[in-house]
PDB file of C-alpha atoms in Angstrom:
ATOM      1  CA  UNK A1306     123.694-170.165 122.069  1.00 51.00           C
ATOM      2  CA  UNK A1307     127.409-171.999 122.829  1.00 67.00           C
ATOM      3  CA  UNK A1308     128.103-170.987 119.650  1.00 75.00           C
ATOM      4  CA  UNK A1309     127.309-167.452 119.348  1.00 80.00           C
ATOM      5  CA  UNK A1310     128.815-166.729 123.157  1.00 80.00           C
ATOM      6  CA  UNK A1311     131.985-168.595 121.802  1.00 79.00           C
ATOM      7  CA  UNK A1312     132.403-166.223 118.499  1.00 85.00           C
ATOM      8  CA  UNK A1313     131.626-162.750 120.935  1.00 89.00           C
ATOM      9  CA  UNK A1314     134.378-164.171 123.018  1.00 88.00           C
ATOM     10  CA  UNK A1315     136.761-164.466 120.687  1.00 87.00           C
ATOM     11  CA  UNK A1316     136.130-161.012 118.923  1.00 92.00           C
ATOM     12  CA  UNK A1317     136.505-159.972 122.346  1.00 93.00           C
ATOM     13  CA  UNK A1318     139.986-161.500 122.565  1.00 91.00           C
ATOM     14  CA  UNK A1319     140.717-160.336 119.304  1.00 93.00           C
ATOM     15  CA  UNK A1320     140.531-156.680 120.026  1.00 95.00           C
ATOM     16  CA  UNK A1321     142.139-156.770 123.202  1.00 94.00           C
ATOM     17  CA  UNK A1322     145.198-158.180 121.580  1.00 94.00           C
ATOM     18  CA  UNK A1323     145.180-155.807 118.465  1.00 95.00           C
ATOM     19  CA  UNK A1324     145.033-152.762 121.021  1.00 95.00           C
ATOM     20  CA  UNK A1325     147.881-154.969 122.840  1.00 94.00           C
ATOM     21  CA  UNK A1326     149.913-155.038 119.300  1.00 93.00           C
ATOM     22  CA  UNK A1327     149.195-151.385 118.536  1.00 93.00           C
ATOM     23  CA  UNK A1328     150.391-149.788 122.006  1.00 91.00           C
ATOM     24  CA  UNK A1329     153.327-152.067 122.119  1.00 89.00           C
ATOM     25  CA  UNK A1330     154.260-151.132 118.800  1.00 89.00           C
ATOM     26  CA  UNK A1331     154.157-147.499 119.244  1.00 87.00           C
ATOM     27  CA  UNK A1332     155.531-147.486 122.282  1.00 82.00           C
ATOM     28  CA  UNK A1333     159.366-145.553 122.216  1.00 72.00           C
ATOM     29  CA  UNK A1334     160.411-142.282 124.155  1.00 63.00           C
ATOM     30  CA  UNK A1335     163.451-139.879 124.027  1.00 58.00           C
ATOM     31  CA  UNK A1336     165.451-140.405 127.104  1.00 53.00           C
ATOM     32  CA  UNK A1337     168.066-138.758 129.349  1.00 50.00           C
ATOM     33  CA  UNK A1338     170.439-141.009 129.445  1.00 46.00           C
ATOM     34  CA  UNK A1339     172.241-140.153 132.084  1.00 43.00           C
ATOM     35  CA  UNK A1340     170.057-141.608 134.384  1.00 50.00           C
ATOM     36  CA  UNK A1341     170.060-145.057 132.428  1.00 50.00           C
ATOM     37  CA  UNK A1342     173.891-145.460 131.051  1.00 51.00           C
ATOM     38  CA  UNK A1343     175.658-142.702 133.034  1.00 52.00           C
ATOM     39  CA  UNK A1344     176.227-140.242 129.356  1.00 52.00           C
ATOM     40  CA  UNK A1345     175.122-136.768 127.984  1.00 53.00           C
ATOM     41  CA  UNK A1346     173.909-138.106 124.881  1.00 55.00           C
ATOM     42  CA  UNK A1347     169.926-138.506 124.266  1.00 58.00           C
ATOM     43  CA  UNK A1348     168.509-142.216 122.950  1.00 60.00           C
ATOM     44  CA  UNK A1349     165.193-143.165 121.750  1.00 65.00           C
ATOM     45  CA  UNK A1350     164.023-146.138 123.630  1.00 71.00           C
ATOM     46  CA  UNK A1351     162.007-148.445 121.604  1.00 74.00           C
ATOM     47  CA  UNK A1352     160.380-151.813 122.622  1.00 74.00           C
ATOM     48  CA  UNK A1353     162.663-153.200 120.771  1.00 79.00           C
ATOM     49  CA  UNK A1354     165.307-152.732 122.752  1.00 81.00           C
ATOM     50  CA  UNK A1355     164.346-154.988 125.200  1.00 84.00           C
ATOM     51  CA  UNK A1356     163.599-158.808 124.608  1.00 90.00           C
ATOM     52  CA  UNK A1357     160.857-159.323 127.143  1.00 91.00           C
ATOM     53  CA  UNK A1358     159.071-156.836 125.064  1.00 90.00           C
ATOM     54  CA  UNK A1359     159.882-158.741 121.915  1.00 91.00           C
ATOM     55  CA  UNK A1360     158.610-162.307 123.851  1.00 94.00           C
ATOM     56  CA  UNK A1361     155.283-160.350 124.247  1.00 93.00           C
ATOM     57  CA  UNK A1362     154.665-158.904 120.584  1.00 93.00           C
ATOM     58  CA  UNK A1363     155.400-162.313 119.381  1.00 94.00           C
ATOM     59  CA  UNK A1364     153.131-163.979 122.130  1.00 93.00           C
ATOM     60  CA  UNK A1365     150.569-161.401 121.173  1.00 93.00           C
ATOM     61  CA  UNK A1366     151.242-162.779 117.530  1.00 94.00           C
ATOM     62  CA  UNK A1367     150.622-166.336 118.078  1.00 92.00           C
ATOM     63  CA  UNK A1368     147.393-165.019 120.013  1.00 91.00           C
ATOM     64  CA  UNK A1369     146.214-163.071 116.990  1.00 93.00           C
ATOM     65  CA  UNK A1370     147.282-166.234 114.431  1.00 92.00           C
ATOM     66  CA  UNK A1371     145.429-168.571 116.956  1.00 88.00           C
ATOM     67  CA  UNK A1372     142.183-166.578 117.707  1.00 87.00           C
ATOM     68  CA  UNK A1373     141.833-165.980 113.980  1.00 89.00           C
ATOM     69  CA  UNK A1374     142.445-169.747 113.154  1.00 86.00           C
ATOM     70  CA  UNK A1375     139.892-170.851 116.010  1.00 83.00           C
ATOM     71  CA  UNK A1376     137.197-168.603 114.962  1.00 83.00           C
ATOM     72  CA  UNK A1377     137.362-169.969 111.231  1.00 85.00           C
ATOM     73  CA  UNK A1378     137.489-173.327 112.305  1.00 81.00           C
ATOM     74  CA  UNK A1379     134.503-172.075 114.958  1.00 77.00           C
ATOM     75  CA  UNK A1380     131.938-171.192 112.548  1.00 79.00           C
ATOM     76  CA  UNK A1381     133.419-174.221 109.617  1.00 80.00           C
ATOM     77  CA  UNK A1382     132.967-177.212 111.898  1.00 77.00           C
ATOM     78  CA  UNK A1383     131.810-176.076 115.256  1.00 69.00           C
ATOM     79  CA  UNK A1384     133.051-175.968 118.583  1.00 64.00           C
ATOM     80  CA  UNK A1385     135.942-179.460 118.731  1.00 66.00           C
ATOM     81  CA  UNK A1386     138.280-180.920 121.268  1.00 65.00           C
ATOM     82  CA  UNK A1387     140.845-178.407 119.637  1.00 67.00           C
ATOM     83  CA  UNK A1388     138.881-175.474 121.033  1.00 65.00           C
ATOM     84  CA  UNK A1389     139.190-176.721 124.882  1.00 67.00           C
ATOM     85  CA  UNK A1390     143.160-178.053 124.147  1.00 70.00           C
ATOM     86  CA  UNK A1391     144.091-175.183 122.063  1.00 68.00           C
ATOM     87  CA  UNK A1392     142.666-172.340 124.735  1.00 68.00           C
ATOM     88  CA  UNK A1393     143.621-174.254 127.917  1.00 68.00           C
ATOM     89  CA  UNK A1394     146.891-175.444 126.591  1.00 70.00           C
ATOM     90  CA  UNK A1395     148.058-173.190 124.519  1.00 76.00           C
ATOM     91  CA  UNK A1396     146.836-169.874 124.114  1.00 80.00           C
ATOM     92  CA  UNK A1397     146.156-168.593 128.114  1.00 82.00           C
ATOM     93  CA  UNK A1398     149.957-170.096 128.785  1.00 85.00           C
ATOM     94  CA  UNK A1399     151.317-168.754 126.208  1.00 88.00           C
ATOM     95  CA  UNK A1400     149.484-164.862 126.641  1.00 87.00           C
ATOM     96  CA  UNK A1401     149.558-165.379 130.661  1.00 90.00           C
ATOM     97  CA  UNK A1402     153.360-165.957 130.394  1.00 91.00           C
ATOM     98  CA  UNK A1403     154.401-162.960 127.756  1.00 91.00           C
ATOM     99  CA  UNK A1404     152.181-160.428 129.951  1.00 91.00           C
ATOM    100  CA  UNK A1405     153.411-161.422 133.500  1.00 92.00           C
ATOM    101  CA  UNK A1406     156.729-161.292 131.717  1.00 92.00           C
ATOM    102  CA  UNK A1407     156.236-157.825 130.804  1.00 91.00           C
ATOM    103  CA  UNK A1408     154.656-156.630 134.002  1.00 89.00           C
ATOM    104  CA  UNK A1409     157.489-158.081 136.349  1.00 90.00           C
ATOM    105  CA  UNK A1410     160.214-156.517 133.834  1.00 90.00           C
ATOM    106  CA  UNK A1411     158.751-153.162 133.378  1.00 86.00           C
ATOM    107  CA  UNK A1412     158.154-152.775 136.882  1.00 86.00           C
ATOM    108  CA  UNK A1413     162.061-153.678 137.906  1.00 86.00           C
ATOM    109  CA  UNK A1414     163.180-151.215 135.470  1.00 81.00           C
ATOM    110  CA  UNK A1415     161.433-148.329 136.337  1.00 78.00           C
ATOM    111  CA  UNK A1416     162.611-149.278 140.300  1.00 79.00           C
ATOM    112  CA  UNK A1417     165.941-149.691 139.544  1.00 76.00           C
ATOM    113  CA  UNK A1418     166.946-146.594 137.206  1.00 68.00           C
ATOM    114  CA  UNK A1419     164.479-144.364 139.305  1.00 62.00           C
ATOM    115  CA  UNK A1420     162.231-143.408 136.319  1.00 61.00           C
ATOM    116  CA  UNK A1421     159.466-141.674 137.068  1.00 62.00           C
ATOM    117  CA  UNK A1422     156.262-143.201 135.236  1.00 63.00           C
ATOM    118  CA  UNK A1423     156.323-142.041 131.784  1.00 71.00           C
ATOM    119  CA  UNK A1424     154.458-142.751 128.562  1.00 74.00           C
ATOM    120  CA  UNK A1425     156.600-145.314 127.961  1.00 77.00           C
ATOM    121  CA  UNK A1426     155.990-147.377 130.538  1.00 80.00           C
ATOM    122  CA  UNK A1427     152.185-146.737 131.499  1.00 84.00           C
ATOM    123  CA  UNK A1428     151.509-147.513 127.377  1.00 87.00           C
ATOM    124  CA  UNK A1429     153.699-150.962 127.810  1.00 88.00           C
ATOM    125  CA  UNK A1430     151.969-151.805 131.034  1.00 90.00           C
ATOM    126  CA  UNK A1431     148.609-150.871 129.523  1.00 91.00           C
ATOM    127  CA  UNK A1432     149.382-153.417 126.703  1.00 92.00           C
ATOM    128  CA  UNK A1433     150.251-156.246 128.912  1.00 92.00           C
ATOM    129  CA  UNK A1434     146.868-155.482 131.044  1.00 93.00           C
ATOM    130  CA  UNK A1435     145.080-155.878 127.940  1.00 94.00           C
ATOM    131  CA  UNK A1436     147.061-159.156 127.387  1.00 92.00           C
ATOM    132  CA  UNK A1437     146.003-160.098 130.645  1.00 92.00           C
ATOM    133  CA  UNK A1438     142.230-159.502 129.948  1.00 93.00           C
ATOM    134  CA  UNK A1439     142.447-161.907 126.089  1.00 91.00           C
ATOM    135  CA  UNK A1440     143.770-164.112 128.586  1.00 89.00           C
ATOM    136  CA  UNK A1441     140.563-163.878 131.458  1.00 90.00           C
ATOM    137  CA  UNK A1442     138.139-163.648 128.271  1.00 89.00           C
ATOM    138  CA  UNK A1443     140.317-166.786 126.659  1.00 85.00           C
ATOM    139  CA  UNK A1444     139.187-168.973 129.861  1.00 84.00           C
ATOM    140  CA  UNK A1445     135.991-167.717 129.284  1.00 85.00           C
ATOM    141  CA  UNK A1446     136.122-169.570 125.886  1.00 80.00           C
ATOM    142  CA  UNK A1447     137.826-172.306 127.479  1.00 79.00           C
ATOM    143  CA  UNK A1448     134.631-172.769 129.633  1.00 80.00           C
ATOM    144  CA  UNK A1449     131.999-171.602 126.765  1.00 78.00           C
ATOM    145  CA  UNK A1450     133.875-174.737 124.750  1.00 75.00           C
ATOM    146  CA  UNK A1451     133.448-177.103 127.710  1.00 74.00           C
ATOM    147  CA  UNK A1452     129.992-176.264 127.861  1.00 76.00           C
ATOM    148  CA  UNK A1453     129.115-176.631 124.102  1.00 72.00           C
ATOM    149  CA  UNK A1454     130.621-179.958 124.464  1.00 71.00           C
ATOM    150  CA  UNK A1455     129.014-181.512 127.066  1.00 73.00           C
ATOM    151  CA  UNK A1456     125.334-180.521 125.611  1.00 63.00           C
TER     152      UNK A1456
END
């Protein structure tokens, strides 16, 4: 049963960081910029833009690369001592980080150039709260792998 809760987990994690990847990646809006860089001229704002953003699409990449690699090695050999090091160590500092990151960053932004919530924003912070739950559902591994050791 360790085993089978172990793979749902994952899958679990897996999904909430594609949806992650996908709304980051599609994230952009035209802006006035007058607000943001005192000029008449419109700009696209992109994700890219920004590097915090960039920190989290590659932290949601080494979460994809590393749930993927996991769940191989979870149904080759079983659950390891790589599982619990890899999720505790790894993977829920490395997610927790990019998505707190993200949330603190957005969040100054929008204060400090007096942007009303647009979809820009609510998809980034929608992308980092679904970091933030592969992260809860990646200590659920974390515990899932305890267990399956110990019996």
């Amino acid at each position: 049963m360790g085993k089978a809760v172990i793979l749902v987990v994952r899958l679990v994690v897996l999904i909430c960081l594609v949806g992650s990847l996908i709304l980051l990646l599609t994230s952009s809006q035209y802006s006035d910029t007058q607000r943001l860089f005192y000029s008449d001229d419109e700009l696209q704002i992109k994700f890219t833009d920004f590097r915090v953003y960039v920190y989290m699409l590659v932290c949601i990449g080494v979460g994809i690369g590393y749930n993927l690699f996991q769940t191989i090695l979870s149904l080759s050999i079983g659950v390891s001592l790589l599982d619990l090091f890899g999720d505790m160590l790894i993977i829920a500092n490395i997610l927790v980080s990019g998505a707190a990151a993200t949330f603190g960053f957005t969040l100054e932004l929008s204060r400090s150039t007096d942007l009303e919530p647009t979809s820009f924003f609510n998809k980034i912070f929608v992308s980092a709260g679904l970091s933030l739950l592969a992260t809860l559902f990646t200590l659920i591994s974390l515990i899932s792998s305890h267990v399956a050791l110990k019996g």
